[in-house]
CSV table of C-alpha atoms in Angstrom, one decimal:
chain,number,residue,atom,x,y,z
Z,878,UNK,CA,-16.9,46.3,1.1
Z,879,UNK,CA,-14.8,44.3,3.9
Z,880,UNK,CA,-16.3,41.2,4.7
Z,881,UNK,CA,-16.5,40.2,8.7
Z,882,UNK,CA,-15.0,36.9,9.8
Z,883,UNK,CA,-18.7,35.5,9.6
Z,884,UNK,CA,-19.4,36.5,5.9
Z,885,UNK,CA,-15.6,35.2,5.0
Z,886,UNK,CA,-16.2,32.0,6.8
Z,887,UNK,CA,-19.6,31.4,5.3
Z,888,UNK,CA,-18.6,32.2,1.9
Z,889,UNK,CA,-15.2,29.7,2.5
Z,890,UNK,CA,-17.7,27.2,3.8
Z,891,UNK,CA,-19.9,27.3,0.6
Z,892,UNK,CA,-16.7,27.2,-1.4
Z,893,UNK,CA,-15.7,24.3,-0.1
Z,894,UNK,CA,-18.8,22.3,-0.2
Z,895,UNK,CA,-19.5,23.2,-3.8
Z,896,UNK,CA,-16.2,21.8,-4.9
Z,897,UNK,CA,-17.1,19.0,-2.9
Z,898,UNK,CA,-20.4,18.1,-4.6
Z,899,UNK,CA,-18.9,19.0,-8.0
Z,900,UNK,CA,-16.4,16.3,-7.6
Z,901,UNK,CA,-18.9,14.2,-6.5
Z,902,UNK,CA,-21.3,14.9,-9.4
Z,903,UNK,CA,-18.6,15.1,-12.0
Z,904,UNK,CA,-16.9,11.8,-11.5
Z,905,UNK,CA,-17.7,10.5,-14.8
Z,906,UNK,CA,-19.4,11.6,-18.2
Z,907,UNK,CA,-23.3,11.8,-18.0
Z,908,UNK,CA,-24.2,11.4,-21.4
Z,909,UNK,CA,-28.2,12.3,-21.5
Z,910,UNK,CA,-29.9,9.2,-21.2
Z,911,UNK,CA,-27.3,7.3,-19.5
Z,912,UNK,CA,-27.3,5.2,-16.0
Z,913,UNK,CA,-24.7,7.9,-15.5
Z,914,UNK,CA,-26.9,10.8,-15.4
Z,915,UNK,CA,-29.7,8.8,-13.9
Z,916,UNK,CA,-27.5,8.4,-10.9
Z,917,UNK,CA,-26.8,12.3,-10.9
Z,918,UNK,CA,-30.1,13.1,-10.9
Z,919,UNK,CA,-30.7,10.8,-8.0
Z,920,UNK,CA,-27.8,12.5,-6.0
Z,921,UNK,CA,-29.5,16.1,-7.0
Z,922,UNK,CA,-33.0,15.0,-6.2
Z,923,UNK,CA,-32.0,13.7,-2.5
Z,924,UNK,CA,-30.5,17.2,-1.9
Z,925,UNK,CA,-33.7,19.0,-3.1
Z,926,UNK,CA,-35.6,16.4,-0.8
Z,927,UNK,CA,-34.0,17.5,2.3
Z,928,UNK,CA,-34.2,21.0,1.3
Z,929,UNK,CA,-38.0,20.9,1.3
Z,930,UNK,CA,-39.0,20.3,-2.5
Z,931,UNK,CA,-41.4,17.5,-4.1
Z,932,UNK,CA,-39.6,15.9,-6.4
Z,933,UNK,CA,-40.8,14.1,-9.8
Z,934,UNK,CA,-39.2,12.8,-12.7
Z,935,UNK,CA,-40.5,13.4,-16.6
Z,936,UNK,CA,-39.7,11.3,-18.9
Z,937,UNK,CA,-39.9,12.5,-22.7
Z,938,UNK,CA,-37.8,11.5,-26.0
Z,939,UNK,CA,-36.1,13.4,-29.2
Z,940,UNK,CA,-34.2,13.0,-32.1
Z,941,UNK,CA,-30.1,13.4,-32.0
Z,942,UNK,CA,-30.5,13.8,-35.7
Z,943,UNK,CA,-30.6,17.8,-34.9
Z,944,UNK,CA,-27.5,17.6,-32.3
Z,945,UNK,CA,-25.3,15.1,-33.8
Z,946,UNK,CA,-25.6,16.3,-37.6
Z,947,UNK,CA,-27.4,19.8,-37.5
Z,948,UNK,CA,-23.8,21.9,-37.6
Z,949,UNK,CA,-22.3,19.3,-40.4
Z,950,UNK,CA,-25.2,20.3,-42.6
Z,951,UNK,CA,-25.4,23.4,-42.0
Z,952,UNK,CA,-21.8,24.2,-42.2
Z,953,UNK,CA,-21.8,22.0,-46.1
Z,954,UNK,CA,-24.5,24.3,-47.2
Z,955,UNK,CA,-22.8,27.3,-46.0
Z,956,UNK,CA,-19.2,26.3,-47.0
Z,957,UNK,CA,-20.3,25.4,-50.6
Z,958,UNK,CA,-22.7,28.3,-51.2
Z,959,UNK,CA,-20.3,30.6,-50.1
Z,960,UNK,CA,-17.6,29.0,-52.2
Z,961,UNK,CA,-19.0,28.7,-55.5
Z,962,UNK,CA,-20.1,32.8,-54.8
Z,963,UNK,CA,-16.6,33.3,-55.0
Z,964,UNK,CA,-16.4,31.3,-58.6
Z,965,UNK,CA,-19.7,33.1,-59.9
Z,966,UNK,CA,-18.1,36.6,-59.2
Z,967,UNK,CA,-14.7,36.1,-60.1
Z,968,UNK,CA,-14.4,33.4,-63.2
Z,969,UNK,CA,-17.8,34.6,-64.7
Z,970,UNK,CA,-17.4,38.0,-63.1
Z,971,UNK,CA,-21.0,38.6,-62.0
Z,972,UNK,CA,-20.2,40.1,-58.7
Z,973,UNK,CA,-23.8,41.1,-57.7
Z,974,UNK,CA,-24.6,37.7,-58.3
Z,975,UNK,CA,-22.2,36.3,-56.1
Z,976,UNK,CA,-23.6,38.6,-53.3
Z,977,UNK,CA,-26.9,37.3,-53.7
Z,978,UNK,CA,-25.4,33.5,-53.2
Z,979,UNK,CA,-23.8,33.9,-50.7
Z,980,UNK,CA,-26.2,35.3,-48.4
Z,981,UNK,CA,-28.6,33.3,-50.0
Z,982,UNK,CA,-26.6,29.9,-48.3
Z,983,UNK,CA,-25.6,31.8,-45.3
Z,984,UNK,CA,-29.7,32.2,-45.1
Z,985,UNK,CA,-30.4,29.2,-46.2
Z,986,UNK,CA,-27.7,27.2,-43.2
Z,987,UNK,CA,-29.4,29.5,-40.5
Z,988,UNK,CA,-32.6,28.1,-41.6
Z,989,UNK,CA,-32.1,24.1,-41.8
Z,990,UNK,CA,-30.4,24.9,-38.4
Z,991,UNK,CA,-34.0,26.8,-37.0
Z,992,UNK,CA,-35.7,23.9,-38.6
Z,993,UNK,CA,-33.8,21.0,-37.3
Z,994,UNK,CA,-33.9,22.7,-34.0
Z,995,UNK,CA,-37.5,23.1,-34.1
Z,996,UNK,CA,-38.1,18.9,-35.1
Z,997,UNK,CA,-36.0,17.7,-32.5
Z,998,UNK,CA,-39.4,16.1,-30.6
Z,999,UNK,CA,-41.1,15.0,-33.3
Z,1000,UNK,CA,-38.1,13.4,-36.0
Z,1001,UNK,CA,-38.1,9.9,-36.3
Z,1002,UNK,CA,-34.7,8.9,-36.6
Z,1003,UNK,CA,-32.2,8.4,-34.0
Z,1004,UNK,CA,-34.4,8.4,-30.9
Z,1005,UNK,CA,-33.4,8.6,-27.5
Z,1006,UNK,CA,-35.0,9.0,-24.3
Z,1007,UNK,CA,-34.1,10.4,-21.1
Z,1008,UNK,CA,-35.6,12.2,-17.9
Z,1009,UNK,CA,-35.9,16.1,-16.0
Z,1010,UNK,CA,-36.1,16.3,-12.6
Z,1011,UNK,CA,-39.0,18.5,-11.5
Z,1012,UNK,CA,-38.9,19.9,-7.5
Z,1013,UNK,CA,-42.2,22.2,-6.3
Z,1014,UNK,CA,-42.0,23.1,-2.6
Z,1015,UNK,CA,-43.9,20.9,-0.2
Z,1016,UNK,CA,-47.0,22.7,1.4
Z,1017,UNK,CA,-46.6,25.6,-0.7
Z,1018,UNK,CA,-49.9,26.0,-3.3
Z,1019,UNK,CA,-50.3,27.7,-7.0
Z,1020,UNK,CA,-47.3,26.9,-9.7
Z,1021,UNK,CA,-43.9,28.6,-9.4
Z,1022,UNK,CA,-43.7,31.6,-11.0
Z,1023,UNK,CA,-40.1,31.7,-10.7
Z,1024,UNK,CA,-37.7,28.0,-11.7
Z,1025,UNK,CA,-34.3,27.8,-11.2
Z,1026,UNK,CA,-33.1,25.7,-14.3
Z,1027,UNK,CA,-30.0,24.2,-15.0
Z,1028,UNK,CA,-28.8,20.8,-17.0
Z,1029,UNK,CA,-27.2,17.8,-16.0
Z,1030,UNK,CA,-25.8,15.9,-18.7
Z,1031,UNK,CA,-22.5,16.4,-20.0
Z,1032,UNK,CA,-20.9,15.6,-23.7
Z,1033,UNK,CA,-17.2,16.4,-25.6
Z,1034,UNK,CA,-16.6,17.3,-29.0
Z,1035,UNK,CA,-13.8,16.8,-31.2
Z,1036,UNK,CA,-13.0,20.3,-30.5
Z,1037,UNK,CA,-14.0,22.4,-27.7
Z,1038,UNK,CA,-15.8,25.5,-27.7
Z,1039,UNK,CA,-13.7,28.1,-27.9
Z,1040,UNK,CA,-12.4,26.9,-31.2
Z,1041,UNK,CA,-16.2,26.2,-32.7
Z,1042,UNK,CA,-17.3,29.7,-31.4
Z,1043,UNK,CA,-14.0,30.9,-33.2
Z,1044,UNK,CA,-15.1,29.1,-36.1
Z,1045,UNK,CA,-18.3,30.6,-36.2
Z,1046,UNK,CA,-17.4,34.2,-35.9
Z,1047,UNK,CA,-14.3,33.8,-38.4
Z,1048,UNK,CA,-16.6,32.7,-40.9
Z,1049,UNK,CA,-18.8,35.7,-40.8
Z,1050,UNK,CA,-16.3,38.1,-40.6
Z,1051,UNK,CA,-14.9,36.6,-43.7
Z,1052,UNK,CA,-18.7,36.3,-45.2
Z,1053,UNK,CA,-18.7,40.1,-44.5
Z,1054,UNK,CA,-15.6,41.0,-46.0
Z,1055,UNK,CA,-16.4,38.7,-49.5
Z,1056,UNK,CA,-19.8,40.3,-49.6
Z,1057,UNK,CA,-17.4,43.8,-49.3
Z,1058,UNK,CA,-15.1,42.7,-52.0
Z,1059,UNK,CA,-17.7,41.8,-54.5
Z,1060,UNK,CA,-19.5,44.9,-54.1
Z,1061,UNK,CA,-16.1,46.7,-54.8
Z,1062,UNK,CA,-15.7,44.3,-57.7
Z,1063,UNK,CA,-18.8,45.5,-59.4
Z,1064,UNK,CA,-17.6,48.9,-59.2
Z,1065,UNK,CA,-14.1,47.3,-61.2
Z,1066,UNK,CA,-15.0,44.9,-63.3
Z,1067,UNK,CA,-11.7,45.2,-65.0
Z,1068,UNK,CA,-9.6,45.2,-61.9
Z,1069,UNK,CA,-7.4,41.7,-61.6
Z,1070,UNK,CA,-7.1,42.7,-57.9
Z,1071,UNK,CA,-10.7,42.6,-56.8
Z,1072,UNK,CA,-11.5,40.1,-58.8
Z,1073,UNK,CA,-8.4,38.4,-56.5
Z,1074,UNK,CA,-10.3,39.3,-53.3
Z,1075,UNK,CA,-13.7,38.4,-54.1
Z,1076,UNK,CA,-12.2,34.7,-55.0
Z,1077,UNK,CA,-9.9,34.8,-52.3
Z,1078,UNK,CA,-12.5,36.0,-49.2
Z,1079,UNK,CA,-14.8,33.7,-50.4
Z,1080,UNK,CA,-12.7,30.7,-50.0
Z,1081,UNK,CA,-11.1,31.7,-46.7
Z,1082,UNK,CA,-14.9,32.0,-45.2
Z,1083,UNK,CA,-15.5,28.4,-46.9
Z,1084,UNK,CA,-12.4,27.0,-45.3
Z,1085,UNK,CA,-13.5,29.2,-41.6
Z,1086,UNK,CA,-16.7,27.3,-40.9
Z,1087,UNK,CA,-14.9,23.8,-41.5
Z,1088,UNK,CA,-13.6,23.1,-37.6
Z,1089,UNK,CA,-18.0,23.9,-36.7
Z,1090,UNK,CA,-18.8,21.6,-39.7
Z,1091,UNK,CA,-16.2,18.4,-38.2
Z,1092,UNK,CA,-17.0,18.7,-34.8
Z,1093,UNK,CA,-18.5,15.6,-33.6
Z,1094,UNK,CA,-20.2,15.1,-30.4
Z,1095,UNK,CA,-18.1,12.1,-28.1
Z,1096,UNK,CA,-18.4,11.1,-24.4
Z,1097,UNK,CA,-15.2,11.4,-22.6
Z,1098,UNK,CA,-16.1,14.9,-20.6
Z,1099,UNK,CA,-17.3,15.0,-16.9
Z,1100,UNK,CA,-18.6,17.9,-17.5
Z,1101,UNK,CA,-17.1,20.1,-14.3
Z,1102,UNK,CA,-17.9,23.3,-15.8
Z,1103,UNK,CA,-20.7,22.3,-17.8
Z,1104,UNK,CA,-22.7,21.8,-16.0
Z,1105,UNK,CA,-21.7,20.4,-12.4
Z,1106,UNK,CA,-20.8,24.0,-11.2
Z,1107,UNK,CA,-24.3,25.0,-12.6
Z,1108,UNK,CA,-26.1,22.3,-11.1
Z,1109,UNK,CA,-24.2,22.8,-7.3
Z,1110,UNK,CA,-25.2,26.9,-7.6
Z,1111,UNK,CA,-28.6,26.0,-8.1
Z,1112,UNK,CA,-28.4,23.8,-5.3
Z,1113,UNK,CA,-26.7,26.2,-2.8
Z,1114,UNK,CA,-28.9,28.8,-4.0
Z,1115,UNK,CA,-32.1,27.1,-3.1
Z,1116,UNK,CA,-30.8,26.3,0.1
Z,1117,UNK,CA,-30.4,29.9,0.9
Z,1118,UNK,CA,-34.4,31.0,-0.1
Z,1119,UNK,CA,-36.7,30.7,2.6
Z,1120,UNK,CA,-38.5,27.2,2.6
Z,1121,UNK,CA,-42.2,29.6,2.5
Z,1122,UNK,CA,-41.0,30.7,-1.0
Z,1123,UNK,CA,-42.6,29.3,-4.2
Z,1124,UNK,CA,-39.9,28.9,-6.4
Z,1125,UNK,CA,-39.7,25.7,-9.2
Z,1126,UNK,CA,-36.5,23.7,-9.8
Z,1127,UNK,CA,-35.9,22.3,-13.3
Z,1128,UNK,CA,-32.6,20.0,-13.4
Z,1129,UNK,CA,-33.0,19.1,-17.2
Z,1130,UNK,CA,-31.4,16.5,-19.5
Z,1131,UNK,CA,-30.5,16.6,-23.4
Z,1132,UNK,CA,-29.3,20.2,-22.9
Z,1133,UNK,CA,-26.4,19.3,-24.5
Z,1134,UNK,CA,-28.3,17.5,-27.6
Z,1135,UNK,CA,-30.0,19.9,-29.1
Z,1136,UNK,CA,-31.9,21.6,-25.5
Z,1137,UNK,CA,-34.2,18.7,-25.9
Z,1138,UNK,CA,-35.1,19.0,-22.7
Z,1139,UNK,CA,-35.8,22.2,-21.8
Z,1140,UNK,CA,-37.9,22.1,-25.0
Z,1141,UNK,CA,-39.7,19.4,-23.7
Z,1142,UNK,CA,-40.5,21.0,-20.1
Z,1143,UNK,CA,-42.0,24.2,-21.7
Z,1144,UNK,CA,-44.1,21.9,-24.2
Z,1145,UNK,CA,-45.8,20.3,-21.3
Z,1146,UNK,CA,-46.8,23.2,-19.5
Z,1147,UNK,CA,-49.7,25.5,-20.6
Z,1148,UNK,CA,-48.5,28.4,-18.2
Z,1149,UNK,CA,-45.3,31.2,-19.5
Z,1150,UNK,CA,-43.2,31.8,-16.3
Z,1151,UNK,CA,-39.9,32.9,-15.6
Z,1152,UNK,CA,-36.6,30.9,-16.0
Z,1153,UNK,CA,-33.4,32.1,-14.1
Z,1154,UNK,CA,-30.7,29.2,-15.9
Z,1155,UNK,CA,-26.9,28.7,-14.3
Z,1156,UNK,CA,-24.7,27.3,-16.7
Z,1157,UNK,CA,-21.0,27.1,-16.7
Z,1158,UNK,CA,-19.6,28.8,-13.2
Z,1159,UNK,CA,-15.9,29.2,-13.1
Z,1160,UNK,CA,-13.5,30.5,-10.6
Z,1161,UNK,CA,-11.8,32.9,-13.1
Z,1162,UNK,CA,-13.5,35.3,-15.1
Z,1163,UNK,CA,-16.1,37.6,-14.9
Z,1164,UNK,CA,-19.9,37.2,-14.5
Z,1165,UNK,CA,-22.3,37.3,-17.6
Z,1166,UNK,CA,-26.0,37.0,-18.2
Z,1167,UNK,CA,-26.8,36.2,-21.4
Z,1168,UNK,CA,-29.8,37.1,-22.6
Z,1169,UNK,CA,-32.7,35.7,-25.4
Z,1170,UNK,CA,-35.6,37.0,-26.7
Z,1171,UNK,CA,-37.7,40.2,-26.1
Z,1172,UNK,CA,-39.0,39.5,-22.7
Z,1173,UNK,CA,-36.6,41.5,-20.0
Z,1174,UNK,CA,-37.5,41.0,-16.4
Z,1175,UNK,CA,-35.2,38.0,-15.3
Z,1176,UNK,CA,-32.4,39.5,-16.7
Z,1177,UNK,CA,-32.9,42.9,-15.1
Z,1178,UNK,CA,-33.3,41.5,-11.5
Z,1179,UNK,CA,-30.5,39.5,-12.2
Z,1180,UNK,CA,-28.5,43.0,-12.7
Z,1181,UNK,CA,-30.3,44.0,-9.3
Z,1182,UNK,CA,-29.1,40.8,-7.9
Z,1183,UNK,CA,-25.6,41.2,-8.6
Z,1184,UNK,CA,-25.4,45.3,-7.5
Z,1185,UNK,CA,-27.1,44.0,-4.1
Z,1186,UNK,CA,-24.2,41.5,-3.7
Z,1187,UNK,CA,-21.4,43.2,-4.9
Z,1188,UNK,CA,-20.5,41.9,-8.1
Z,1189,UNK,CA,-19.8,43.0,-11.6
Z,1190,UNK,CA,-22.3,41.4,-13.7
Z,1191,UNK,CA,-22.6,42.2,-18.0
Z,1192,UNK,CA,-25.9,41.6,-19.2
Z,1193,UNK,CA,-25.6,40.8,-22.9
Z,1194,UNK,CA,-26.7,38.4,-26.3
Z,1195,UNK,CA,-26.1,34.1,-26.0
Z,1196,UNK,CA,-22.7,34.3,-27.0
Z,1197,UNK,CA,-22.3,33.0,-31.1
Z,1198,UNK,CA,-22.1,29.1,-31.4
Z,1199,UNK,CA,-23.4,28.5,-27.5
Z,1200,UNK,CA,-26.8,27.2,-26.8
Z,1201,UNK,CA,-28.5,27.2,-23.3
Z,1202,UNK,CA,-31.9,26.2,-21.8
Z,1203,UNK,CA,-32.8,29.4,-21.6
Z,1204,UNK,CA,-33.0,29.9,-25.5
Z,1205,UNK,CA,-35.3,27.0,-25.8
Z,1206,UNK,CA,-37.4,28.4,-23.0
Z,1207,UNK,CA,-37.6,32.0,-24.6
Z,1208,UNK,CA,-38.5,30.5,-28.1
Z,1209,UNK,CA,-41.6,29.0,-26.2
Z,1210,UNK,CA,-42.7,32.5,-25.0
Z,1211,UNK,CA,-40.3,32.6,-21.4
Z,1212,UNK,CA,-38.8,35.4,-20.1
Z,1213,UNK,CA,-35.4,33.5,-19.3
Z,1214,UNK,CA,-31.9,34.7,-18.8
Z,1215,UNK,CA,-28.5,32.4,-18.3
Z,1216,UNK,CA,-25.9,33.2,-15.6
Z,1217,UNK,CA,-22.3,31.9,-16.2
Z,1218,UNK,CA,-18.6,33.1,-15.3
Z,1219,UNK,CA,-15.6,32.2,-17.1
Z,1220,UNK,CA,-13.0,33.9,-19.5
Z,1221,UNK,CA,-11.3,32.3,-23.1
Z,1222,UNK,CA,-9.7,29.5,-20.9
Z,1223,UNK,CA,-13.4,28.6,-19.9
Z,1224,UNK,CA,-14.2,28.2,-23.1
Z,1225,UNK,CA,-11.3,26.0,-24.5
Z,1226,UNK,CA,-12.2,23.4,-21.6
Z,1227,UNK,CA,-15.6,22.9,-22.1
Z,1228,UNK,CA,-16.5,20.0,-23.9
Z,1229,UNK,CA,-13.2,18.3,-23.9
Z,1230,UNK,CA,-11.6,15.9,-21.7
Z,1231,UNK,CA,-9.9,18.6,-19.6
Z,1232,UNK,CA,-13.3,19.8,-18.0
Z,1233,UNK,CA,-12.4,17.7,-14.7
Z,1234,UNK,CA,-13.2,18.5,-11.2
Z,1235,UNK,CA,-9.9,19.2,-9.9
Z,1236,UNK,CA,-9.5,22.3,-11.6
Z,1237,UNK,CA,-12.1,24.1,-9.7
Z,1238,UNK,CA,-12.0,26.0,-6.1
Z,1239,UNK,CA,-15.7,26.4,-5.5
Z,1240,UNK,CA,-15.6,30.0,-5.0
Z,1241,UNK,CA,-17.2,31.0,-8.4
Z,1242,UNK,CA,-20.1,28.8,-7.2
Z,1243,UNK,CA,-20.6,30.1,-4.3
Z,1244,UNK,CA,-20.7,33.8,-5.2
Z,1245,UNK,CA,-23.4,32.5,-8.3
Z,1246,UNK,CA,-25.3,31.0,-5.7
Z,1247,UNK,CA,-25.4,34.3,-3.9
Z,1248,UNK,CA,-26.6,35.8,-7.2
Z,1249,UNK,CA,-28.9,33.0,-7.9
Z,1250,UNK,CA,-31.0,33.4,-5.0
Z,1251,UNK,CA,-31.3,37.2,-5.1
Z,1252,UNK,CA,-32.4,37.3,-8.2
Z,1253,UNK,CA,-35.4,34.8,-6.9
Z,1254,UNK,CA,-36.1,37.0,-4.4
Z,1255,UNK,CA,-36.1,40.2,-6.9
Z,1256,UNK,CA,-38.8,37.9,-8.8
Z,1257,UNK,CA,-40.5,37.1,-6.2
């Protein structure tokens, strides 16, 4: 489809003004919690006031222990189940009971994960508190049924998350191939060779969870990608609903430790509603909308959405290793879907130093706003 001069113009405009805001929002880190983020919530919430929303703040607290140590523990309890799985089938050569072991700890690490996801409110140790911003429409009556969700804290790791994603999937490919050589093993007990590979694959899928297990969480990322482009789509998407519409806003905090606040938004409501969240928009790349549990209706008008206004979109799983506010929100009985664009190179900036401002042109935003507020309207 040819756009006119007024469609370019408009779409050059919104450009423009996203990477504006971006910059502005992403000058420095926002740590949740910190007098950083507080002042980007402040910027966000003056915007929201002018485009006809009542704003409030909520205040609620969590642990980091899930955040800050969750993936160190349950990377140890993988990497040394795994491991000695390897020693059990090939010194003492009881493949079948390697098989068992090693599932066993991959089991066992997805379930200290669950568990330590699911205590984040309510562990005692390392507390911290922070704040979402909440915007209703002024003069419009009855709760949203729709929000618009996206976070505004940023972190860094020590490595970024294309090489903890890599991490993650390396080490169950290699879980899959040892629990494949084992169970060729016990077919050969006498055969040197697969006793070879069931030692061998055990210890590379040991070694392949190690970068997940040492990555620690740091504060020298201003968070660009994630989440200032999120943020300034939700923003230019609202803009673009009428003012009549009833649609929520939920600019959350702690998304980036552990989803503590998303968690804490859907603890505090007694209503189930739907969550349309925008996380990580880049110029490059293609759009995705990643999907979590069973309920399906944000994600198919989000596939409306994008037909209506001419882009590709792939609906599909959260991506291994990645968390987003609209997992926490489906684990409390939301239909919620994510929208984000990027590609690998996406990926290797986020959550390192090199997710700066400079490096994005706005136009990814402004064609994720477009999205954004068609799917509302789908919804609606």
């Amino acid at each position: 489809m040819r756009k006119t001069g007024d469609s370019a113009a408009a779409e050059s405009d919104a450009a423009l003004w996203a990477k504006s805001f971006v910059t502005q929002l992403a000058s420095t880190p926002r740590f949740a919690g910190s007098k950083a983020e507080q002042e980007a919530r402040e910027l966000c919430a003056d915007h929201l006031g002018k485009s006809g929303f009542k704003i409030s703040v909520e205040e609620f607290s969590f642990s980091q222990v899930p955040a800050r140590l969750g993936p160190f523990i349950c990377g140890i309890v993988f990497a040394v189940g795994v491991f000695f799985s390897g020693h059990i089938a090939a010194a003492e050569k009881k493949p079948l009971l390697g098989i068992a072991v090693a599932l066993g700890s991959a089991a066992i690490a997805a379930l200290c994960g669950f568990l330590l996801m699911r205590s984040i409110a309510t562990l005692p140790a390392w507390r911290l508190s922070s704040s979402n911003l909440i915007g209703v429409r002024e003069g419009v009556s009855g709760e949203p049924k729709v929000w618009l969700v996206a976070h505004v804290d940023s972190k860094s790791q020590t490595l970024g998350m294309l090489a903890r994603v890599g991490s993650l999937v390396a080490a169950g490919a290699m879980l899959a191939l040892t629990i494949g050589a084992m169970a060729l093993q016990s077919s050969r007990m006498s055969d040197e060779l697969a006793l070879m590979r069931s030692a061998y694959s055990a210890m590379f899928a040991a070694l392949a969870i190690l970068p997940f297990t040492f990555c620690f969480i740091t504060n020298k990322s201003r968070g660009a990608l994630d989440n200032a482009s999120g943020v300034a789509a939700l923003l230019r998407a609202v803009d673009a609903l009428p003012r009549e519409l009833n649609v929520g806003v939920l600019l959350s905090s702690a998304e980036e430790l552990g989803l503590a606040g998303a968690q804490a938004f859907a603890a505090s409501r007694t209503f189930r509603g739907i969550a349309v969240n925008c996380d990580t928009i880049d110029s490059a790349g293609r759009f995705i909308c990643m999907t979590s549990g069973s309920r399906k209706a944000a994600s198919s008008a989000m596939a409306r959405a994008a037909g209506k206004t001419g882009q590709p979109l792939e609906i599909r799983g959260v991506i291994p290793g990645i968390l987003t506010d609209s997992v926490a929100l489906a684990r409390a009985g939301w239909d919620s879907c994510t929208l984000s664009r990027g590609n690998l190179r996406t990926l290797a900036r986020v959550h390192t130093s090199g997710d700066e401002p400079g490096r994005i042109d706005g136009t990814g935003i402004a064609l994720a706003a477009r999205i954004l507020a068609a799917t509302v309207e789908e919804l609606t």
